[in-house]
Tab-separated table of C-alpha atoms and ligand atoms in Angstrom:
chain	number	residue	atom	x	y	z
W	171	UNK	CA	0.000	0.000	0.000
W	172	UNK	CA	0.938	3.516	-0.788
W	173	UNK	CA	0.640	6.250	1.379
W	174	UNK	CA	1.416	9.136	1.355
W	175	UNK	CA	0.670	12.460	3.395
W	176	UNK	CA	0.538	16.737	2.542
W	177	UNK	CA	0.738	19.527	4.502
W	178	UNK	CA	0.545	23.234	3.061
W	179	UNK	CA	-0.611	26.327	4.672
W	180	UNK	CA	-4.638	26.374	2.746
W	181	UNK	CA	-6.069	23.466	1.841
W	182	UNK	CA	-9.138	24.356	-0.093
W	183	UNK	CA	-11.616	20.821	-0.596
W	184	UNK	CA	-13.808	22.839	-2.142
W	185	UNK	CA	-16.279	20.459	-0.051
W	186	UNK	CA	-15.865	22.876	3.009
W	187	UNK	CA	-14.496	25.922	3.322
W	188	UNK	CA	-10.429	26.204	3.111
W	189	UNK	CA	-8.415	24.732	6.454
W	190	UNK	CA	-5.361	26.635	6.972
W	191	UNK	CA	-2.205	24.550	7.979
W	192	UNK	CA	-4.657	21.702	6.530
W	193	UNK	CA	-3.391	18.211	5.468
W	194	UNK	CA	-4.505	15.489	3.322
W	195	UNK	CA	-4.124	11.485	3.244
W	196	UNK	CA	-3.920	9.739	0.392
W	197	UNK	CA	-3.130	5.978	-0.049
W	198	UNK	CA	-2.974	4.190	-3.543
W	199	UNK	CA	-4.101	7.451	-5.382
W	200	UNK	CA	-6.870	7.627	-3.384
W	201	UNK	CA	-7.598	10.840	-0.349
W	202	UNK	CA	-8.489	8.704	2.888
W	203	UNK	CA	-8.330	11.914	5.062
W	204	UNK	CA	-8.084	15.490	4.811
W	205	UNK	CA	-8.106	18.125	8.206
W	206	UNK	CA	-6.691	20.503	9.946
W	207	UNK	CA	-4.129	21.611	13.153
W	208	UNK	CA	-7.063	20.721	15.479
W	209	UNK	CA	-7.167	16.690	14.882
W	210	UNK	CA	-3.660	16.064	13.101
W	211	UNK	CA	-3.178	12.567	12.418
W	212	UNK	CA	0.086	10.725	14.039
W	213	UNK	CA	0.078	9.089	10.378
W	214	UNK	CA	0.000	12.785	8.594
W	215	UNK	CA	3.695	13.496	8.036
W	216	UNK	CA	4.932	14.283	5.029
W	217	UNK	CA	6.720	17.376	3.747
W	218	UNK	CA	5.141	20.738	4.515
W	219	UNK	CA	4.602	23.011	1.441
W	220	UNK	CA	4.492	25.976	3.683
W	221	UNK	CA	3.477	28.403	0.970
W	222	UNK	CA	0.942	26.777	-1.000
W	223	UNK	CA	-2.659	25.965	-1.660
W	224	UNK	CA	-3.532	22.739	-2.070
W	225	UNK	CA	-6.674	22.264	-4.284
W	226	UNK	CA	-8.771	19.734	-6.246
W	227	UNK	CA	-6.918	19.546	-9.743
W	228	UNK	CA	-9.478	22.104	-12.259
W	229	UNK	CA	-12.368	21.253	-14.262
W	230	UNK	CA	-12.276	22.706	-17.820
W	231	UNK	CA	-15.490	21.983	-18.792
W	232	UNK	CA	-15.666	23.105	-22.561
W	233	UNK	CA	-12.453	22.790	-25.152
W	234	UNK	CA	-12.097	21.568	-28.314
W	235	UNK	CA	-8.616	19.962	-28.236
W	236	UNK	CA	-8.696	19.289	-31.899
W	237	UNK	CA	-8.939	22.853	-32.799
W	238	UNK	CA	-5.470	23.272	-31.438
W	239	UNK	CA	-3.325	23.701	-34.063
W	240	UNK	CA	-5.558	26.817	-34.803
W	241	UNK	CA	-4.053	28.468	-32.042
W	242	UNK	CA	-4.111	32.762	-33.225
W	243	UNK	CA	-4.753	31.971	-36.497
W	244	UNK	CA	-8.678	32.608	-36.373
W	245	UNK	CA	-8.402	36.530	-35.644
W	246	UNK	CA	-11.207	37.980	-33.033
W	247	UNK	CA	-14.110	39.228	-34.764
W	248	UNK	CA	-16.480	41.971	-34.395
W	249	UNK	CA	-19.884	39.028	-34.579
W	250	UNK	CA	-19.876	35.504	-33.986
W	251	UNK	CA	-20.929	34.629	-37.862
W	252	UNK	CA	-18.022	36.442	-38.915
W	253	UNK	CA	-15.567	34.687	-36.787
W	254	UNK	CA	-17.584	31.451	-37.519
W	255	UNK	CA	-16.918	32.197	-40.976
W	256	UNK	CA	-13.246	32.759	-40.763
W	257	UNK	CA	-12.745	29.617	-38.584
W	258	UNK	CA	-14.494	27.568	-41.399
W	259	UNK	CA	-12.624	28.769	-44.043
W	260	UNK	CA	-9.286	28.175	-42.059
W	261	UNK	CA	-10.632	24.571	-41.037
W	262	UNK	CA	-11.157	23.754	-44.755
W	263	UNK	CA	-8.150	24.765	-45.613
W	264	UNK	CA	-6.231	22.043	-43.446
W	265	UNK	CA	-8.744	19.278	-43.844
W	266	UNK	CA	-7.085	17.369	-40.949
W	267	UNK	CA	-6.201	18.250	-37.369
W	268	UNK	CA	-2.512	17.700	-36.530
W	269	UNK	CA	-2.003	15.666	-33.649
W	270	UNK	CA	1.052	17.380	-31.994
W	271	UNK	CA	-0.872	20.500	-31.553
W	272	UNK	CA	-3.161	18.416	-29.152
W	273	UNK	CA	-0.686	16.655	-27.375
W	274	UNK	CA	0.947	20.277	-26.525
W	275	UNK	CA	-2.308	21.820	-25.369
W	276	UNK	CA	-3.364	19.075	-22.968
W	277	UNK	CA	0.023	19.313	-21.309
W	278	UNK	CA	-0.240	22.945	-21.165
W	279	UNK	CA	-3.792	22.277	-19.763
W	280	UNK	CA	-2.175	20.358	-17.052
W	281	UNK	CA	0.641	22.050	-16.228
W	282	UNK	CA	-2.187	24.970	-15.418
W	283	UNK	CA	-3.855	22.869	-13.125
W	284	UNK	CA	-6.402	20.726	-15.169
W	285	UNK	CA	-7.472	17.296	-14.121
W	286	UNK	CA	-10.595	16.932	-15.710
W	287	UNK	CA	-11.929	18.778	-19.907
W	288	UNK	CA	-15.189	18.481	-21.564
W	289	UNK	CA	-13.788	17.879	-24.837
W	290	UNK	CA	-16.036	18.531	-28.167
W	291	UNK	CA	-14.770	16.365	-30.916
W	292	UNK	CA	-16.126	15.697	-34.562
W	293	UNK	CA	-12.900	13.582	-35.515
W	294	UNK	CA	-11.957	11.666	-32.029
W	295	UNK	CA	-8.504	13.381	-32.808
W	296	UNK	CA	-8.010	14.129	-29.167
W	297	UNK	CA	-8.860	10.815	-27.943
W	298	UNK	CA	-5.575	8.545	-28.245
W	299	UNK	CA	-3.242	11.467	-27.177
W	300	UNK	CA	-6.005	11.841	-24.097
W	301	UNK	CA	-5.415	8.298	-23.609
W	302	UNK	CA	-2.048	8.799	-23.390
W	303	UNK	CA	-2.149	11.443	-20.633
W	304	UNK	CA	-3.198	11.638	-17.156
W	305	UNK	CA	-6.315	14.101	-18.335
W	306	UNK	CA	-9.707	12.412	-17.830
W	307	UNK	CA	-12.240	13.748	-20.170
W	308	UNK	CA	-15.898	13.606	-20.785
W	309	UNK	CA	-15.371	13.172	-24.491
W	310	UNK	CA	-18.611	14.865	-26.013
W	311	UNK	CA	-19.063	13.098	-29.761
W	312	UNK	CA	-20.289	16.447	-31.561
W	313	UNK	CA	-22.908	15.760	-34.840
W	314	UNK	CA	-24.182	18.327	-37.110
W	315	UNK	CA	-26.555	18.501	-39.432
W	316	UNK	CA	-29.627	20.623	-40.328
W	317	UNK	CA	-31.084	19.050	-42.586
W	318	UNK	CA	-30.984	15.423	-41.219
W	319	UNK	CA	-35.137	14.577	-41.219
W	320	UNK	CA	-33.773	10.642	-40.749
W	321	UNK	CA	-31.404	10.515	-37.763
W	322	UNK	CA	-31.339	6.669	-37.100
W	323	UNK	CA	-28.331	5.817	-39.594
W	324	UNK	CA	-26.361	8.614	-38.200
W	325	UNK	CA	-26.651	7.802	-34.521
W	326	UNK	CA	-26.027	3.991	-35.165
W	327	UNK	CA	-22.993	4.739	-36.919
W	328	UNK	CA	-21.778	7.037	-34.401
W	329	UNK	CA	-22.431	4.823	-31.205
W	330	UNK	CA	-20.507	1.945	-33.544
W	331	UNK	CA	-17.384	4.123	-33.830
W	332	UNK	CA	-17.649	5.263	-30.075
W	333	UNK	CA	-17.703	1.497	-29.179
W	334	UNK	CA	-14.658	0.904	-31.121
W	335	UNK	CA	-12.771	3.247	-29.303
W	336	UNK	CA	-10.150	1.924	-26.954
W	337	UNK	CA	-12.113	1.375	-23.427
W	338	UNK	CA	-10.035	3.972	-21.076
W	339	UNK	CA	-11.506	4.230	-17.500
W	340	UNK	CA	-10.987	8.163	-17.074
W	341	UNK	CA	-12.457	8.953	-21.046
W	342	UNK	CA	-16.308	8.679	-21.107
W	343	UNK	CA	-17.752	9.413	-24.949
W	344	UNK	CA	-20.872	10.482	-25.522
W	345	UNK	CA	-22.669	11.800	-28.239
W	346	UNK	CA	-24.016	15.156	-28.195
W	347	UNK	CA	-25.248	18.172	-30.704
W	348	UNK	CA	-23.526	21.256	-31.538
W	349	UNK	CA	-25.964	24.066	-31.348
W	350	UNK	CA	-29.427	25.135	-31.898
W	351	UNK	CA	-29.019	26.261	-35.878
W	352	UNK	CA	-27.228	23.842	-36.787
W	353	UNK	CA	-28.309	20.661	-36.119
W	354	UNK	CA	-32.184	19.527	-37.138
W	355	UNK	CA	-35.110	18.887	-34.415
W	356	UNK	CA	-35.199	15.184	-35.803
W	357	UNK	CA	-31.644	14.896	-35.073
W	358	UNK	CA	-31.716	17.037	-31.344
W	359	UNK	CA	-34.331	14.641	-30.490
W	360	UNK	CA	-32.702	11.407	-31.702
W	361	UNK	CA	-29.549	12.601	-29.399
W	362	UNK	CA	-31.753	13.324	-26.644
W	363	UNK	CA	-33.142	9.943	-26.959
W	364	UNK	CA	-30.105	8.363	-27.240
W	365	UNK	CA	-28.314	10.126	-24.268
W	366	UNK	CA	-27.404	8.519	-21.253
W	367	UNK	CA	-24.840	10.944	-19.840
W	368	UNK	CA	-23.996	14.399	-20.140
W	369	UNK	CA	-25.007	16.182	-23.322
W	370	UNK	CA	-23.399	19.397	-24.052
W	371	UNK	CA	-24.818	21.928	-26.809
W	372	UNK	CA	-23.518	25.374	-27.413
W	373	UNK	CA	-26.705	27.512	-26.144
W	374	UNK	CA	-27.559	31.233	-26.620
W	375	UNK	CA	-24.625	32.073	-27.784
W	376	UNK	CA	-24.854	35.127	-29.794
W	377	UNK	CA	-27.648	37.054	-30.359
W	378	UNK	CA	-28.322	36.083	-34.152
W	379	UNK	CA	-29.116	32.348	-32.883
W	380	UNK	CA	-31.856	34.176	-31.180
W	381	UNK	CA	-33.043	35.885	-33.857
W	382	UNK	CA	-32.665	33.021	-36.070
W	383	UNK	CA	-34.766	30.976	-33.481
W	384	UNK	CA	-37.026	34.132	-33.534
W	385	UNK	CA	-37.635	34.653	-37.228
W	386	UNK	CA	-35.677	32.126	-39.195
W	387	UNK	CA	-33.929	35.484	-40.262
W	388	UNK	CA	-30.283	36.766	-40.181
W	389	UNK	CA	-26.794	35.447	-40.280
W	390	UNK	CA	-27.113	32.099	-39.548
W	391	UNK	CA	-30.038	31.441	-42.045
W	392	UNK	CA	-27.274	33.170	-44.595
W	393	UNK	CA	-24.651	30.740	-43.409
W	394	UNK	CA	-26.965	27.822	-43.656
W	395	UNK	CA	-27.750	28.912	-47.255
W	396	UNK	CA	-24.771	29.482	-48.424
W	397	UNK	CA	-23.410	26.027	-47.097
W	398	UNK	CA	-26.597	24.135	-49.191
W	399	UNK	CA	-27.873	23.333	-45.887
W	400	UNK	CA	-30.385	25.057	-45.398
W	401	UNK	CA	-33.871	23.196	-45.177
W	402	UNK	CA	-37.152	24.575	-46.546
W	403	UNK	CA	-39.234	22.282	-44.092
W	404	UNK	CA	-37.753	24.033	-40.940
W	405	UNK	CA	-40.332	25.979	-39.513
W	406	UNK	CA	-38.981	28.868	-37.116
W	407	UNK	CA	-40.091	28.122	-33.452
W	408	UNK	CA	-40.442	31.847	-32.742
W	409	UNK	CA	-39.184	31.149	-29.327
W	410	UNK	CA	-35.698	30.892	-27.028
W	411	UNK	CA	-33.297	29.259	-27.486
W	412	UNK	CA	-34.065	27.159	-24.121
W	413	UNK	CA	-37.759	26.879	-24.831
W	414	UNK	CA	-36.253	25.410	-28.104
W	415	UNK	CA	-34.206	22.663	-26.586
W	416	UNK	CA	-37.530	21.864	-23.981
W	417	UNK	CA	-39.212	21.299	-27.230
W	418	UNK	CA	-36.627	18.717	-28.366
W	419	UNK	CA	-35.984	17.127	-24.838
W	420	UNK	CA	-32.981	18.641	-23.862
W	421	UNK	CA	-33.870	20.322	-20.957
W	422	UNK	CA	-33.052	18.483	-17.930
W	423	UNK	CA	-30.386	17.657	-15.443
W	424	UNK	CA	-27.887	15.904	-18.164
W	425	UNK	CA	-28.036	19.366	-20.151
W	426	UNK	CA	-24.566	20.940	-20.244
W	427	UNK	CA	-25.665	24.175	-22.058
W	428	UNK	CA	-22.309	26.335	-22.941
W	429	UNK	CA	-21.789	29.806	-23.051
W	430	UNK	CA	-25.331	31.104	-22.240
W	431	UNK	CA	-24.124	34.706	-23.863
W	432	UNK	CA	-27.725	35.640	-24.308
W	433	UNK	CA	-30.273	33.906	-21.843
W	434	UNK	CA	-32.851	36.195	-20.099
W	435	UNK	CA	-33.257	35.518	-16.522
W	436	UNK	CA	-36.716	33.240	-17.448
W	437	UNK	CA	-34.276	31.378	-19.283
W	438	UNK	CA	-31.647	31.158	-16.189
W	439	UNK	CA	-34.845	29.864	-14.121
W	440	UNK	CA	-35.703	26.903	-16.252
W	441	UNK	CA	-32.308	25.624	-15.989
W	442	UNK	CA	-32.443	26.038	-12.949
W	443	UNK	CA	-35.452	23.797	-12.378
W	444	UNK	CA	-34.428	21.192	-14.779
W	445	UNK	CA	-30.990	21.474	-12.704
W	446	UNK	CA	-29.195	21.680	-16.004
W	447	UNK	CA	-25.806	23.263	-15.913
W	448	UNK	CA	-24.511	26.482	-17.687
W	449	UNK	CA	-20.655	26.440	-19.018
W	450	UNK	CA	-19.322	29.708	-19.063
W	451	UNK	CA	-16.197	30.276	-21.471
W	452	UNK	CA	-15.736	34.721	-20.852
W	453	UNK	CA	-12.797	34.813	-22.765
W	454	UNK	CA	-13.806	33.075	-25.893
W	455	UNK	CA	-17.062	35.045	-25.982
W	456	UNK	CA	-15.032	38.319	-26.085
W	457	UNK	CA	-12.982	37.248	-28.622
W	458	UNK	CA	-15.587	35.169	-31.316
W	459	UNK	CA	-17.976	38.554	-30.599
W	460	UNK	CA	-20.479	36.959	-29.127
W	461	UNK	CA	-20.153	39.485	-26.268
W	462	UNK	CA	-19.089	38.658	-22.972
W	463	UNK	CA	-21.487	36.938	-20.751
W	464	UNK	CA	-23.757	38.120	-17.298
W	465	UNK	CA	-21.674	36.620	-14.925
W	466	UNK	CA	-23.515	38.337	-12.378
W	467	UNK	CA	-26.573	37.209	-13.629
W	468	UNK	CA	-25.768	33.591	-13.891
W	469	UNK	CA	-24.738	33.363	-10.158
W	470	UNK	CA	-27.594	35.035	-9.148
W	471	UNK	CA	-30.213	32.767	-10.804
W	472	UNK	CA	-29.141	29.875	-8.837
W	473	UNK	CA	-28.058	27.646	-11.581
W	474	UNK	CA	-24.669	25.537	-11.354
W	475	UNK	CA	-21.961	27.300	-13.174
W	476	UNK	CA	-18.855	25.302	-14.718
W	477	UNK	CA	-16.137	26.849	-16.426
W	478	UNK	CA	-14.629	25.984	-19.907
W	479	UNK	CA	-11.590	27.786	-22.083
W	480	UNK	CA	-12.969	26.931	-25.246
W	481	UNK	CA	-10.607	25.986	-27.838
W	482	UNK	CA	-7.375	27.373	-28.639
W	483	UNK	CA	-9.366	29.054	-32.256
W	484	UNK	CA	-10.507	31.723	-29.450
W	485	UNK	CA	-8.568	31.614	-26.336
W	486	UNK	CA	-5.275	32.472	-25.862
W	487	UNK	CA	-4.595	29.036	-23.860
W	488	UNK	CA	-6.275	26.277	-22.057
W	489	UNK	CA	-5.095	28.269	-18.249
W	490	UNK	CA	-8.622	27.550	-16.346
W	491	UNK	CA	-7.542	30.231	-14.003
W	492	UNK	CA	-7.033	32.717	-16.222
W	493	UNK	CA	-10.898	32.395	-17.015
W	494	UNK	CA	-11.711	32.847	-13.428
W	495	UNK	CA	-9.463	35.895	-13.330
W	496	UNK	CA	-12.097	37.729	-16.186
W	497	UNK	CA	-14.819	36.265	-14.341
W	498	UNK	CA	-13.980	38.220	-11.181
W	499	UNK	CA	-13.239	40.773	-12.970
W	500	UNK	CA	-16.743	40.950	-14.771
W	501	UNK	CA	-18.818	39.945	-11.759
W	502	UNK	CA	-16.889	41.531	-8.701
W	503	UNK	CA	-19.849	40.681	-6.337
W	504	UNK	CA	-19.613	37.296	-7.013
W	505	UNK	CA	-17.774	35.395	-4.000
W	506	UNK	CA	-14.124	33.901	-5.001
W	507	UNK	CA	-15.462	30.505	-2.964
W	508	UNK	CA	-18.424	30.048	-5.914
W	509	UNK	CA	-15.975	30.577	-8.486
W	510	UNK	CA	-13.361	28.201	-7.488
W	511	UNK	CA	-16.143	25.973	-6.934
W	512	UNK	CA	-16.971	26.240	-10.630
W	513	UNK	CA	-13.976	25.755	-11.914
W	514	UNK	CA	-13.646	22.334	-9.822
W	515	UNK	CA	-16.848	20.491	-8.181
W	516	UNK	CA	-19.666	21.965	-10.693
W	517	UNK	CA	-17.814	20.932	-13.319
W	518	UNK	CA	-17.099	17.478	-12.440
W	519	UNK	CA	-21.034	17.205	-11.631
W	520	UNK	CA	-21.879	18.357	-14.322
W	521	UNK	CA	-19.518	16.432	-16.834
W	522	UNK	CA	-20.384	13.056	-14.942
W	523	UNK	CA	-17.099	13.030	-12.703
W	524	UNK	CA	-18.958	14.257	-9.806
W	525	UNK	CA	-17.825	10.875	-7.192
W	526	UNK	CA	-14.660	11.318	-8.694
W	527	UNK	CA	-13.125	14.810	-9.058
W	528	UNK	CA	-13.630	18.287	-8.348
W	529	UNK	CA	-13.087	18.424	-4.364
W	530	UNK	CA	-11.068	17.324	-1.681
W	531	UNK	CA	-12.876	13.941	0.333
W	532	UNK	CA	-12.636	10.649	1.098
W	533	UNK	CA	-13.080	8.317	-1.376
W	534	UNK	CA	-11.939	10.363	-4.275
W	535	UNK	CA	-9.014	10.343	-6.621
W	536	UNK	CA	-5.799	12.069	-5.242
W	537	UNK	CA	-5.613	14.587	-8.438
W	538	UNK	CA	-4.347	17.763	-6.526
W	539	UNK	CA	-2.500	20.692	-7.406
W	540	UNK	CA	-0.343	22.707	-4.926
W	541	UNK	CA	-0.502	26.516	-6.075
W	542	UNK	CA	2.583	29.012	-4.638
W	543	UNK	CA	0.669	31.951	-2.289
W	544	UNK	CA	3.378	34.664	-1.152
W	545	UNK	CA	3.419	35.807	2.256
W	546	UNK	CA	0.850	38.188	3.406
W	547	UNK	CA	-2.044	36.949	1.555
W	548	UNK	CA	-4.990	36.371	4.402
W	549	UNK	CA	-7.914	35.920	1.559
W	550	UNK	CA	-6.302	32.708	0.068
W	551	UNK	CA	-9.748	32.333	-2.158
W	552	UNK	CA	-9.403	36.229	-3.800
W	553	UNK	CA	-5.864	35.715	-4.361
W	554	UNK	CA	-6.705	32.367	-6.185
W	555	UNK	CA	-8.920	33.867	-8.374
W	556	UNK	CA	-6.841	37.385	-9.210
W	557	UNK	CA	-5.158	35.061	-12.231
W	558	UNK	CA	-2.418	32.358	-11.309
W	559	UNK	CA	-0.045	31.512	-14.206
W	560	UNK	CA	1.574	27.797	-14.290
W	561	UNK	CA	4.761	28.664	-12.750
W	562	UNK	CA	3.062	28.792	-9.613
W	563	UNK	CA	1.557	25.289	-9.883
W	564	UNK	CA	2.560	21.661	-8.915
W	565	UNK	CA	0.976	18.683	-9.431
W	566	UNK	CA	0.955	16.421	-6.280
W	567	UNK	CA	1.840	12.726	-6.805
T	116	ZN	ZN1	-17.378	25.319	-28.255
C-alpha cells in the first residue's frame, strides 16, 4: 500500500471551506483523510509546502482539443458569424487536425492545473493522445446537421465508432449536438433519446441564434444557405433558445448548455429547475464577438456554473484560471469561494465526474495541485482567483 501524506498552509476541498495549515491522506491514489491543526493525524507526516494551496486539480469543462493547431490563427471578430466564418474557411483549408498540436495543449492544460476537460470532438482526434495522458475527459461526440429529417443511420454509426474506441476508464464518450441552428429537431431529439450521460450543446450564444430561433432570419439562415444546408421544411419556433431545446428534450439535469451569452433571466430559471448546468467560457465570448457573458446574472439565478476555455481558435490558452481571473473581474460581487467551486466540483457534476473529481474527500481520486501563495495573503480564495499563471503550480503525486 501507498501512502502518502501533505501539509501546506490552505487546503481548499472545495467540499468545506479552506483549512489553513490543513493536510490530506492519500493511499494508492486515493484521499483517505483530509483536516486541519485541530485533529492532526500521528500518520499525517509528510513534507510541509508551507506556501501553497492545495486544491482539487481544475475542471475545464468546454475545449475543443482538436482545434489546437488553430491556435491565433482565427483573428477575433467583431460578430460571432463572422468569426464562424473565418474559422471555417481556415478549417477547410487544413482538412485534418494535426495531432502534436493536441498533445501540446493538454500538457499545457495540465501544467495549469487541469485534471478533468469536456472535450467537443467531430474527428476523435483528441482521444488517443487523451489516452495517453493523465487528463480524464468527458469526451462529447459532436454531430451536425440541419437538414438530417432521418437521424437513425447517423446515430447507429456514431455509437458503432464510439464502441470501437479503446475502453479507457478516465475517457467517457458520448454523443451530443452542436448548437441550436445547426443541427435539425429530428436529429436534437434522436440525441436526446439516445443520451445517457452528459449532453453538451452550445446555447444562446450570440444574439443572431436568437433571432434566427425568432424569425428564421439573419446570419445564420445566410450561413446555412450558403453552405446548401439550409432546409425549406424548418419551420422557425419563434421562441428561445431554451424553450427550443424543452421542445426537443434537452432540458433536464444531463443538459450541459455552454456559453449562455444571451439567456434572459426566465431562461436562467428553467435551468435552474431542470438542474441543467450552464458552461461559461468569458474569454472566448469576447474574442468570437459573441459578447461577454452576465456573470452576475448567472450566479444570481441559482443555476450551477462550470467553467470551460474553449478551444485554442478563441482563447489564448487552455489556463482555467485565467478564465476565473475575467470572471472576477466581470462579476466583482460574485464570492471567489463560488468561483473556485466552478472551476472544480460543478464541473465534475456536471460532466459526470462528480464521485470522482472536483473536491477534496474521502473516497476520491488524489488529483491535486499545490498553487505558490506569497506571504501576506490572508484571503487565500481572492488571491486564487486574481489570475495564477503555471509557474506557480505543482501537481501532487
Ligand atoms: Zn465550443
Amino acid at each position: 500500500m501507498m501512502r502518502k501524506a501533505f501539509r501546506a498552509r490552505w487546503v481548499l476541498p472545495i467540499a468545506q471551506p479552506p483549512i489553513a495549515d490543513g493536510w490530506i491522506e492519500v493511499e494508492n491514489n486515493q484521499i483517505v483523510a483530509v483536516g486541519g491543526p485541530d485533529k492532526y493525524r500521528s500518520t499525517a507526516g509528510g513534507q510541509p509546502i508551507r506556501q501553497a494551496a492545495i486544491l482539487p486539480g481544475l475542471v475545464n469543462a468546454h475545449a475543443h482539443l482538436e482545434l489546437s493547431w488553430m491556435r491565433g490563427q482565427v483573428r477575433p471578430a467583431p460578430t460571432m458569424p463572422q468569426w464562424v466564418d473565418r474559422l471555417m474557411a481556415l478549417r477547410r483549408s487544413a482538412g485534418h487536425e494535426p495531432s502534436v498540436p493536441i498533445v501540446e495543449a493538454i500538457s499545457e492544460a495540465r501544467a495549469a492545473g487541469t485534471a478533468l476537460v469536456g472535450d467537443i470532438t467531430n474527428t476523435l482526434a483528441a482521444y488517443e493522445p487523451l489516452a495517453d495522458s493523465q487528463m480524464s475527459a468527458a469526451v462529447f461526440r459532436e454531430l451536425l446537421g440541419f437538414s438530417v429529417t432521418d437521424p437513425g443511420p447517423l446515430i447507429a454509426e456514431t455509437r458503432q465508432q464510439l464502441e470501437q474506441l479503446t475502453q479507457i476508464e478516465w475517457l467517457r464518450p458520448s454523443i451530443v449536438p452542436h448548437a441550436p441552428y445547426s443541427v435539425s429537431p429530428d436529429l436534437l431529439r434522436a440525441i436526446a433519446a439516445a443520451g445517457q450521460g452528459p449532453i453538451s450543446i452550445h446555447l444562446g450564444e450570440s444574439a443572431e441564434e436568437v433571432q434566427f430561433l425568432r424569425d428564421g432570419t439573419g446570419a445564420w439562415r445566410e450561413l446555412l444557405t450558403g453552405l446548401g444546408l439550409w432546409s425549406d421544411s424548418w419551420m422557425p419556433p419563434g421562441c428561445s433558445p431554451v424553450d427550443y431545446i424543452e421542445q426537443h428534450g434537452l432540458l433536464n439535469e444531463h443538459l450541459i448548455a455552454v456559453h449562455c451569452v444571451q439567456l434572459q433571466d426566465v431562461e436562467l430559471a428553467k435551468l435552474v429547475a431542470a438542474q441543467a448546468t450552464v458552461v461559461t467560457c468569458p474569454r472566448s465570448n469576447r474574442w468570437t464577438g459573441a459578447g461577454l457573458p452576465p456573470v452576475a446574472r448567472f450566479y444570481a439565478s441559482g443555476v450551477r456554473v462550470a467553467v470551460g476555455t474553449d478551444s485554442l481558435a478563441s482563447v489564448e490558452d487552455l489556463n482555467l484560471f485565467a478564465e476565473l481571473a475575467l470572471m472576477r473581474e466581470l462579476a466583482p460581487s460574485v464570492p471567489p469561494a463560488a468561483l473556485l467551486a466552478s472551476a472544480t466540483i460543478h464541473g465534475a457534476a456536471a460532466l459526470g465526474f462528480g464521485r470522482e473529481l472536483g473536491s477534496i474527500e474521502p473516497g476520491k481520486r488524489a488529483q491535486l495541485i499545490a498553487v505558490a501563495v506569497p506571504d501576506g495573503i490572508d484571503d487565500v480564495e481572492q488571491y486564487l482567483v486574481s489570475g495564477i499563471t503555471p509557474d506557480d503550480i505543482q501537481w501532487l503525486a
